[in-house]
Short mmCIF file of C-alpha atoms and ligand atoms in Angstrom, two decimals:
data_model
loop_
_atom_site.label_atom_id
_atom_site.label_comp_id
_atom_site.label_asym_id
_atom_site.label_seq_id
_atom_site.Cartn_x
_atom_site.Cartn_y
_atom_site.Cartn_z
CA UNK A 16 39.07 97.35 -38.71
CA UNK A 17 41.13 99.05 -36.05
CA UNK A 18 44.88 99.47 -35.97
CA UNK A 19 45.40 96.49 -33.72
CA UNK A 20 43.44 94.12 -35.92
CA UNK A 21 45.31 95.37 -38.96
CA UNK A 22 48.71 94.73 -37.45
CA UNK A 23 47.55 91.45 -35.98
CA UNK A 24 46.36 90.21 -39.31
CA UNK A 25 49.54 91.17 -41.04
CA UNK A 26 51.54 89.39 -38.38
CA UNK A 27 49.55 86.22 -38.91
CA UNK A 28 50.40 86.22 -42.60
CA UNK A 29 54.02 87.19 -42.38
CA UNK A 30 54.46 84.77 -39.51
CA UNK A 31 53.87 81.78 -41.80
CA UNK A 32 56.82 82.90 -43.87
CA UNK A 33 59.03 83.58 -40.89
CA UNK A 34 58.16 80.23 -39.32
CA UNK A 35 59.17 78.46 -42.51
CA UNK A 36 62.56 80.04 -42.09
CA UNK A 37 62.71 78.88 -38.50
CA UNK A 38 62.49 82.32 -36.99
CA UNK A 39 60.90 81.79 -33.64
CA UNK A 40 62.81 84.35 -31.62
CA UNK A 41 59.93 86.76 -31.39
CA UNK A 42 56.72 85.75 -29.72
CA UNK A 43 53.49 86.79 -31.38
CA UNK A 44 52.84 89.40 -28.71
CA UNK A 45 56.27 90.92 -29.02
CA UNK A 46 55.87 91.09 -32.75
CA UNK A 47 52.48 92.75 -32.60
CA UNK A 48 53.74 95.28 -30.09
CA UNK A 49 56.74 96.11 -32.21
CA UNK A 50 54.78 96.38 -35.40
CA UNK A 51 52.12 98.36 -33.59
CA UNK A 52 54.65 100.89 -32.37
CA UNK A 53 55.94 101.36 -35.88
CA UNK A 54 52.54 101.75 -37.42
CA UNK A 55 51.52 104.51 -35.08
CA UNK A 56 53.11 106.98 -37.43
CA UNK A 57 51.33 105.69 -40.54
CA UNK A 58 48.05 104.26 -39.31
CA UNK A 59 46.46 107.55 -38.24
CA UNK A 60 42.95 107.61 -39.61
CA UNK A 61 42.78 110.08 -42.51
CA UNK A 62 39.06 109.98 -42.99
CA UNK A 63 36.39 107.81 -41.50
CA UNK A 64 38.95 105.86 -39.43
CA UNK A 65 40.37 104.01 -42.40
CA UNK A 66 43.76 102.39 -41.80
CA UNK A 67 46.41 104.04 -43.95
CA UNK A 68 47.96 101.03 -45.62
CA UNK A 69 44.71 99.06 -46.03
CA UNK A 70 45.03 99.35 -49.79
CA UNK A 71 48.43 97.60 -49.73
CA UNK A 72 47.74 94.59 -47.53
CA UNK A 73 48.21 90.99 -48.57
CA UNK A 74 44.85 90.12 -47.01
CA UNK A 75 42.30 90.92 -48.04
CA UNK A 76 44.23 91.19 -51.30
CA UNK A 77 41.30 92.95 -52.93
CA UNK A 78 40.33 95.88 -50.74
CA UNK A 79 36.67 95.92 -49.68
CA UNK A 80 35.18 98.97 -51.45
CA UNK A 81 34.35 100.66 -48.12
CA UNK A 82 38.00 100.36 -47.01
CA UNK A 83 39.35 102.31 -49.97
CA UNK A 84 40.69 105.67 -48.96
CA UNK A 85 38.61 108.46 -50.37
CA UNK A 86 40.37 111.58 -51.64
CA UNK A 87 37.60 112.86 -53.89
CA UNK A 88 36.57 116.48 -54.09
CA UNK A 89 33.12 118.05 -54.05
CA UNK A 90 31.01 120.15 -51.72
CA UNK A 91 28.93 118.25 -50.97
CA UNK A 92 30.68 115.04 -51.99
CA UNK A 93 28.45 113.55 -54.71
CA UNK A 94 28.25 110.19 -52.93
CA UNK A 95 26.89 111.89 -49.81
CA UNK A 96 23.79 113.23 -51.56
CA UNK A 97 20.35 111.95 -50.52
CA UNK A 98 18.91 109.16 -52.65
CA UNK A 99 16.23 111.34 -54.27
CA UNK A 100 18.82 113.96 -55.17
CA UNK A 101 21.00 111.22 -56.65
CA UNK A 102 18.08 110.10 -58.78
CA UNK A 103 17.43 113.67 -59.89
CA UNK A 104 21.03 114.18 -61.08
CA UNK A 105 21.58 110.74 -62.60
CA UNK A 106 23.73 109.17 -59.91
CA UNK A 107 21.78 105.90 -59.78
CA UNK A 108 21.92 103.05 -62.27
CA UNK A 109 18.38 103.62 -63.53
CA UNK A 110 18.77 107.40 -63.92
CA UNK A 111 22.37 107.56 -65.22
CA UNK A 112 22.89 109.36 -68.52
CA UNK A 113 26.16 109.91 -70.37
CA UNK A 114 26.56 112.58 -73.03
CA UNK A 115 29.24 111.99 -75.66
CA UNK A 116 29.79 115.19 -77.59
CA UNK A 117 32.24 117.10 -79.77
CA UNK A 118 34.29 119.88 -78.17
CA UNK A 119 32.73 123.22 -79.29
CA UNK A 120 36.17 124.91 -79.10
CA UNK A 121 38.19 122.25 -80.96
CA UNK A 122 35.53 120.19 -82.73
CA UNK A 123 35.99 116.57 -83.68
CA UNK A 124 33.82 115.45 -86.58
CA UNK A 125 31.15 113.08 -85.31
CA UNK A 126 28.35 111.44 -87.26
CA UNK A 127 26.19 110.95 -84.20
CA UNK A 128 26.87 112.69 -80.89
CA UNK A 129 24.96 111.24 -77.95
CA UNK A 130 23.09 114.05 -76.21
CA UNK A 131 20.27 114.69 -73.79
CA UNK A 132 18.82 117.32 -76.16
CA UNK A 133 18.39 114.80 -78.98
CA UNK A 134 17.32 112.12 -76.51
CA UNK A 135 20.25 109.95 -77.59
CA UNK A 136 22.33 110.11 -74.39
CA UNK A 137 23.82 106.76 -73.41
CA UNK A 138 22.27 104.96 -70.43
CA UNK A 139 23.06 102.10 -68.05
CA UNK A 140 21.02 99.52 -69.97
CA UNK A 141 22.90 100.38 -73.15
CA UNK A 142 26.17 100.04 -71.23
CA UNK A 143 25.25 96.58 -69.94
CA UNK A 144 24.14 95.62 -73.43
CA UNK A 145 27.60 96.53 -74.75
CA UNK A 146 29.02 94.66 -71.77
CA UNK A 147 27.42 91.40 -72.91
CA UNK A 148 29.82 91.38 -75.82
CA UNK A 149 32.74 93.52 -74.71
CA UNK A 150 33.01 93.50 -70.90
CA UNK A 151 36.50 93.11 -69.49
CA UNK A 152 37.89 92.90 -65.99
CA UNK A 153 41.35 93.49 -64.65
CA UNK A 154 43.13 93.92 -61.33
CA UNK A 155 44.48 97.39 -60.63
CA UNK A 156 45.74 99.23 -57.63
CA UNK A 157 44.17 102.68 -57.28
CA UNK A 158 46.88 105.11 -56.25
CA UNK A 159 46.75 108.87 -55.91
CA UNK A 160 49.67 110.66 -57.57
CA UNK A 161 50.15 112.62 -54.36
CA UNK A 162 49.56 110.02 -51.65
CA UNK A 163 52.34 107.79 -50.36
CA UNK A 164 50.52 104.47 -50.40
CA UNK A 165 47.80 102.83 -52.47
CA UNK A 166 44.16 103.78 -51.83
CA UNK A 167 42.92 100.29 -52.61
CA UNK A 168 43.44 97.20 -54.76
CA UNK A 169 40.45 96.48 -56.99
CA UNK A 170 39.13 94.06 -59.58
CA UNK A 171 37.52 96.53 -61.98
CA UNK A 172 34.95 95.54 -64.56
CA UNK A 173 33.42 97.47 -67.42
CA UNK A 174 33.17 98.19 -71.12
CA UNK A 175 36.14 99.50 -73.12
CA UNK A 176 35.73 103.25 -73.57
CA UNK A 177 36.40 102.86 -77.31
CA UNK A 178 33.16 100.91 -77.77
CA UNK A 179 31.14 103.92 -76.64
CA UNK A 180 33.23 106.35 -78.68
CA UNK A 181 32.64 104.26 -81.83
CA UNK A 182 28.89 104.78 -81.35
CA UNK A 183 29.37 108.49 -82.15
CA UNK A 184 30.79 107.61 -85.60
CA UNK A 185 33.89 109.82 -85.44
CA UNK A 186 35.48 110.51 -88.82
CA UNK A 187 37.99 113.33 -88.46
CA UNK A 188 39.82 115.72 -86.13
CA UNK A 189 39.74 113.45 -83.13
CA UNK A 190 42.97 113.63 -81.17
CA UNK A 191 41.95 113.38 -77.52
CA UNK A 192 39.03 112.70 -75.25
CA UNK A 193 38.42 114.60 -72.06
CA UNK A 194 35.81 113.67 -69.49
CA UNK A 195 34.26 114.69 -66.22
CA UNK A 196 31.58 113.65 -63.79
CA UNK A 197 28.77 115.15 -61.77
CA UNK A 198 30.10 118.17 -59.86
CA UNK A 199 27.09 119.75 -58.15
CA UNK A 200 26.37 121.78 -61.32
CA UNK A 201 29.13 124.16 -60.22
CA UNK A 202 31.76 124.79 -62.92
CA UNK A 203 34.36 125.56 -60.23
CA UNK A 204 33.96 122.03 -58.89
CA UNK A 205 34.50 120.27 -62.20
CA UNK A 206 37.25 117.65 -61.98
CA UNK A 207 38.31 116.81 -65.51
CA UNK A 208 40.80 114.38 -66.97
CA UNK A 209 41.91 113.52 -70.49
CA UNK A 210 43.62 110.91 -72.66
CA UNK A 211 45.17 110.78 -76.11
CA UNK A 212 42.69 108.98 -78.38
CA UNK A 213 45.36 106.44 -79.32
CA UNK A 214 45.45 105.07 -75.78
CA UNK A 215 41.68 104.60 -75.94
CA UNK A 216 41.52 102.88 -79.32
CA UNK A 217 44.49 100.55 -78.77
CA UNK A 218 46.10 98.94 -75.75
CA UNK A 219 49.89 99.04 -75.59
CA UNK A 220 51.66 95.68 -75.08
CA UNK A 221 49.61 93.47 -72.77
CA UNK A 222 47.74 96.25 -70.95
CA UNK A 223 43.98 96.11 -70.44
CA UNK A 224 41.79 98.79 -72.05
CA UNK A 225 40.54 102.02 -70.52
CA UNK A 226 37.02 101.22 -69.34
CA UNK A 227 33.69 102.68 -68.33
CA UNK A 228 33.61 100.78 -65.05
CA UNK A 229 30.42 99.63 -63.32
CA UNK A 230 31.62 96.79 -61.08
CA UNK A 231 34.30 96.58 -58.41
CA UNK A 232 35.32 93.24 -56.86
CA UNK A 233 32.27 91.61 -58.44
CA UNK A 234 29.71 94.06 -56.99
CA UNK A 235 28.03 97.07 -58.58
CA UNK A 236 30.35 100.06 -58.29
CA UNK A 237 29.07 101.90 -55.22
CA UNK A 238 28.47 105.61 -54.98
CA UNK A 239 31.56 106.36 -52.89
CA UNK A 240 33.84 104.64 -55.44
CA UNK A 241 32.25 106.70 -58.24
CA UNK A 242 29.15 104.68 -59.17
CA UNK A 243 27.10 104.14 -61.09
CA UNK A 244 29.90 104.56 -63.66
CA UNK A 245 33.49 105.78 -63.53
CA UNK A 246 36.42 105.70 -65.90
CA UNK A 247 39.27 103.38 -64.92
CA UNK A 248 42.63 103.81 -66.69
CA UNK A 249 44.74 100.71 -65.88
CA UNK A 250 48.18 102.28 -66.25
CA UNK A 251 47.50 105.72 -64.76
CA UNK A 252 47.30 107.33 -61.34
CA UNK A 253 43.88 107.80 -59.77
CA UNK A 254 43.18 111.28 -61.13
CA UNK A 255 42.59 109.82 -64.64
CA UNK A 256 39.85 107.55 -63.26
CA UNK A 257 37.00 110.04 -63.07
CA UNK A 258 34.10 109.13 -60.79
CA UNK A 259 30.34 109.78 -61.27
CA UNK A 260 31.03 110.03 -65.01
CA UNK A 261 28.55 112.21 -66.92
CA UNK A 262 30.35 113.63 -70.00
CA UNK A 263 32.82 112.47 -72.62
CA UNK A 264 34.07 115.24 -74.89
CA UNK A 265 35.81 114.30 -78.15
CA UNK A 266 38.26 116.98 -79.15
CA UNK A 267 40.85 118.05 -81.66
CA UNK A 268 42.82 119.76 -78.88
CA UNK A 269 46.37 118.42 -79.06
CA UNK A 270 47.26 118.52 -75.39
CA UNK A 271 46.09 117.50 -71.94
CA UNK A 272 43.58 119.74 -70.17
CA UNK A 273 43.31 117.80 -66.91
CA UNK A 274 42.26 119.63 -63.75
CA UNK A 275 45.27 117.99 -62.09
CA UNK A 276 47.61 119.83 -64.50
CA UNK A 277 46.62 123.10 -62.81
CA UNK A 278 48.16 121.84 -59.57
CA UNK A 279 51.68 121.34 -60.95
CA UNK A 280 51.19 117.59 -61.45
CA UNK A 281 52.75 115.48 -64.20
CA UNK A 282 49.55 114.35 -65.91
CA UNK A 283 51.26 112.00 -68.39
CA UNK A 284 52.87 109.92 -65.67
CA UNK A 285 52.32 106.14 -65.53
CA UNK A 286 52.15 104.27 -62.24
CA UNK A 287 55.62 103.86 -60.70
CA UNK A 288 57.27 100.82 -59.16
CA UNK A 289 58.33 101.12 -55.52
CA UNK A 290 58.42 99.15 -52.26
CA UNK A 291 57.43 100.00 -48.70
CA UNK A 292 57.11 98.19 -45.41
CA UNK A 293 54.01 96.92 -43.65
CA UNK A 294 55.68 95.48 -40.55
CA UNK A 295 59.05 96.04 -38.97
CA UNK A 296 60.08 95.90 -35.33
CA UNK A 297 61.14 99.31 -34.03
CA UNK A 298 63.14 97.81 -31.19
CA UNK A 299 65.11 94.56 -31.28
CA UNK A 300 67.73 92.82 -29.18
CA UNK A 301 71.28 92.71 -30.45
CA UNK A 302 72.09 89.52 -32.32
CA UNK A 303 68.43 88.69 -32.88
CA UNK A 304 67.22 88.24 -36.45
CA UNK A 305 64.92 91.00 -37.66
CA UNK A 306 61.80 89.98 -39.60
CA UNK A 307 60.42 92.61 -41.96
CA UNK A 308 57.64 92.46 -44.52
CA UNK A 309 55.93 94.82 -46.90
CA UNK A 310 54.41 95.46 -50.28
CA UNK A 311 55.55 96.64 -53.68
CA UNK A 312 53.46 98.57 -56.13
CA UNK A 313 54.20 97.15 -59.58
CA UNK A 314 54.29 100.07 -61.97
CA UNK A 315 54.89 100.50 -65.70
CA UNK A 316 58.52 99.35 -65.32
CA UNK A 317 57.46 95.98 -63.85
CA UNK A 318 59.08 94.34 -60.85
CA UNK A 319 61.76 91.67 -60.70
CA UNK A 320 62.76 91.96 -57.07
CA UNK A 321 62.69 93.87 -53.82
CA UNK A 322 65.88 94.74 -52.00
CA UNK A 323 66.50 95.89 -48.47
CA UNK A 324 69.33 97.54 -46.58
CA UNK A 325 70.14 98.11 -42.91
CA UNK A 326 72.75 100.72 -42.26
CA UNK A 327 74.05 101.94 -38.96
CA UNK A 328 73.10 105.56 -38.37
CA UNK A 329 76.76 106.25 -37.68
CA UNK A 330 77.78 105.35 -41.25
CA UNK A 331 78.45 108.52 -43.17
CA UNK A 332 76.77 108.18 -46.52
CA UNK A 333 78.51 109.33 -49.72
CA UNK A 334 77.36 112.89 -50.39
CA UNK A 335 76.90 112.26 -54.10
CA UNK A 336 74.51 109.34 -53.55
CA UNK A 337 71.18 110.87 -52.49
CA UNK A 338 69.26 107.94 -53.97
CA UNK A 339 71.15 105.26 -52.02
CA UNK A 340 72.42 103.49 -55.15
CA UNK A 341 75.55 102.57 -53.16
CA UNK A 342 73.68 101.19 -50.14
CA UNK A 343 74.37 97.67 -48.79
CA UNK A 344 71.41 96.19 -50.67
CA UNK A 345 70.44 92.53 -50.40
CA UNK A 346 67.46 90.65 -51.85
CA UNK A 347 64.22 90.16 -49.97
CA UNK A 348 61.89 87.29 -50.85
CA UNK A 349 59.13 88.22 -53.25
CA UNK A 350 56.12 86.28 -51.94
CA UNK A 351 54.27 84.12 -54.46
CA UNK A 352 50.84 85.12 -55.78
CA UNK A 353 48.06 84.59 -53.27
CA UNK A 354 46.22 81.29 -53.72
CA UNK A 355 43.12 82.58 -51.95
CA UNK A 356 41.96 85.87 -53.44
CA UNK A 357 40.44 87.43 -50.38
CA UNK A 358 38.04 90.27 -51.02
CA UNK A 359 36.29 88.52 -53.94
CA UNK A 360 33.22 86.27 -54.00
CA UNK A 361 34.31 82.74 -52.94
CA UNK A 362 37.86 84.12 -52.73
CA UNK A 363 38.23 83.40 -56.45
CA UNK A 364 39.28 85.44 -59.44
CA UNK A 365 36.50 84.92 -62.00
CA UNK A 366 37.14 83.47 -65.45
CA UNK A 367 38.04 85.92 -68.21
CA UNK A 368 40.02 88.26 -66.01
CA UNK A 369 42.94 90.03 -67.68
CA UNK A 370 46.23 88.47 -66.57
CA UNK A 371 44.58 85.27 -65.23
CA UNK A 372 43.83 81.89 -66.85
CA UNK A 373 40.44 80.08 -66.96
CA UNK A 374 41.09 78.59 -63.53
CA UNK A 375 41.62 81.97 -61.95
CA UNK A 376 45.40 81.53 -61.63
CA UNK A 377 47.70 84.39 -62.59
CA UNK A 378 49.51 83.75 -65.88
CA UNK A 379 52.61 85.34 -64.40
CA UNK A 380 53.51 87.05 -61.14
CA UNK A 381 53.73 89.82 -60.18
CA UNK A 382 51.17 91.54 -62.40
CA UNK A 383 51.71 95.09 -63.58
CA UNK A 384 49.64 97.76 -61.79
CA UNK A 385 48.86 95.53 -58.82
CA UNK A 386 50.37 94.98 -55.37
CA UNK A 387 52.96 92.31 -54.67
CA UNK A 388 54.31 91.38 -51.23
CA UNK A 389 57.71 90.56 -49.81
CA UNK A 390 59.36 89.46 -46.60
CA UNK A 391 62.89 89.16 -45.31
CA UNK A 392 64.71 88.15 -42.16
CA UNK A 393 67.75 90.31 -41.59
CA UNK A 394 70.63 88.84 -39.60
CA UNK A 395 71.07 90.09 -36.05
CA UNK A 396 73.30 93.11 -35.54
CA UNK A 397 75.06 94.76 -32.62
CA UNK A 398 73.44 97.43 -30.47
CA UNK A 399 72.86 100.86 -31.98
CA UNK A 400 70.52 102.85 -34.19
CA UNK A 401 69.99 101.64 -37.73
CA UNK A 402 68.13 102.83 -40.80
CA UNK A 403 66.14 100.26 -42.73
CA UNK A 404 65.38 100.96 -46.41
CA UNK A 405 63.72 99.03 -49.21
CA UNK A 406 63.67 99.51 -52.96
CA UNK A 407 62.62 97.65 -56.09
CA UNK A 408 64.47 96.36 -59.12
CA UNK A 409 62.30 96.65 -62.22
CA UNK A 410 61.91 94.16 -65.06
CA UNK A 411 64.87 95.65 -66.90
CA UNK A 412 67.12 95.32 -63.85
CA UNK A 413 67.00 99.03 -63.04
CA UNK A 414 66.70 100.14 -59.42
CA UNK A 415 63.39 101.91 -58.72
CA UNK A 416 62.46 104.48 -57.76
CA UNK A 417 64.73 106.26 -60.21
CA UNK A 418 66.16 109.57 -59.13
CA UNK A 419 63.21 111.90 -59.69
CA UNK A 420 63.85 115.55 -60.39
CA UNK A 421 60.13 116.16 -60.19
CA UNK A 422 58.20 114.73 -57.28
CA UNK A 423 54.77 115.27 -58.77
CA UNK A 424 55.12 112.32 -61.16
CA UNK A 425 53.72 110.01 -58.49
CA UNK A 426 54.97 108.88 -55.13
CA UNK A 427 57.98 106.57 -55.45
CA UNK A 428 60.35 107.33 -52.62
CA UNK A 429 62.75 105.12 -50.72
CA UNK A 430 61.27 104.73 -47.27
CA UNK A 431 63.68 105.10 -44.33
CA UNK A 432 62.76 103.57 -40.98
CA UNK A 433 64.79 103.82 -37.81
CA UNK A 434 65.34 100.54 -35.95
CA UNK A 435 66.83 100.58 -32.47
CA UNK A 436 68.91 97.57 -31.51
CA UNK A 437 69.36 97.16 -27.74
CA UNK A 438 71.91 95.19 -25.75
N1 MTE B 5 34.60 113.11 -60.19
C1 MTE B 5 35.76 112.91 -59.55
N2 MTE B 5 36.52 111.86 -59.88
C2 MTE B 5 37.69 111.64 -59.23
C3 MTE B 5 38.15 112.53 -58.23
C4 MTE B 5 37.32 113.63 -57.91
O1 MTE B 5 37.64 114.44 -57.03
N3 MTE B 5 36.13 113.80 -58.58
N4 MTE B 5 39.37 112.30 -57.61
C5 MTE B 5 40.33 111.54 -58.42
C6 MTE B 5 41.54 111.21 -57.70
S1 MTE B 5 42.65 112.48 -57.47
C7 MTE B 5 41.83 109.92 -57.28
S2 MTE B 5 43.31 109.55 -56.58
C8 MTE B 5 40.83 108.82 -57.47
C9 MTE B 5 40.58 108.06 -56.18
O2 MTE B 5 39.71 106.99 -56.41
P1 MTE B 5 38.97 106.28 -55.21
O3 MTE B 5 38.14 107.29 -54.48
O4 MTE B 5 38.14 105.18 -55.78
O5 MTE B 5 40.03 105.73 -54.28
O6 MTE B 5 39.60 109.30 -57.97
C10 MTE B 5 39.71 110.27 -59.00
N5 MTE B 5 38.42 110.54 -59.57
MO1 MO B 6 44.50 111.67 -56.54
#
């Protein structure tokens, strides 16, 4: 999809909302041109011409796997290997093998490690067999800790990681699990992540489990998204969701040993709540209402509302308010849950999906760790330069993003966009 189509589609959706409110001032063409101008700065193709905010759109709500943004490492990238090489290294469903072992340096006591050497490594058939009884699916937005907008919104399906760990009969000295995937047999390329074992054995509050994932949006997990099998951690940033999974290591090590920790990242961070725009006119006429729409990532703190502010550039902001807590905030409209779940087979959320009822309707909205959408029509203002901002209010009534002394806990900034109002 090119930039024009992307903007066009968003206009079509937001337009319904604006029409309801009787906003007819802007013609479709004007709107598209305005939104197009704004998106020039964000819609630059990063890789393979993918639109930047594709993973945040209202439609398709579930991002087609090929439209996810890919930030994975590897030379060559494992998903780019030739089919016969993939078969040789276990990157196809019928050749996949998973070893589940004890850490030689900080051993956990296991009754039955699963290894290639003893011919007990876990395979795809065994995974599907476990899936018959234990498979779960849940919606989750995949977001990189270090990228400003979501990579893609997925319906992930798999077997709880704990079910596989139980097969090794652990008895003692098990405090964490770390895991990695195929990395061209080059130790320097290993990308490893880890979790406390408690998060694996039990799910806090109403969160879904950590899974060994083999399906995305109802289809087999493809190679680019980490197939045949990847980890997906519902509440975490993308770096915990290791692709091309090949090894689980059960350890008595008491702390995280994630590859991401070496790059000054906060590896214990949960997904943050924040809002950003998808469409906003860059130029408007004075006195004309200004329609704006966007998305919110619903993080661990939940989301109760989205707020917006328009401030003249000439206003001098209080020096002791770098996080805009004193801005002229007003509420935007949080759009209801989609009724048509675009991106899934028959546009339906299948039965037995976490957070949804038997009819495929969300039990509540918005859902944690997914995208929600909002729209607002700001009253017309007099000519001049303005700065538009949006933020979220979490479930506890606290403005998000919080002031963050440490940026590498996940992107959650207040976006500032200049709007020019002409006479
Ligand atoms: N094996 C492996 N898994 C990986 C990575 C990687 O480089 N290698 N990148 C991680 C990071 S940093 C992110 S943000 C997510 C991105 O997932 P996606 O490619 O499905 O969007 O994958 C994670 N899993
Ligand atoms: Mo990432």
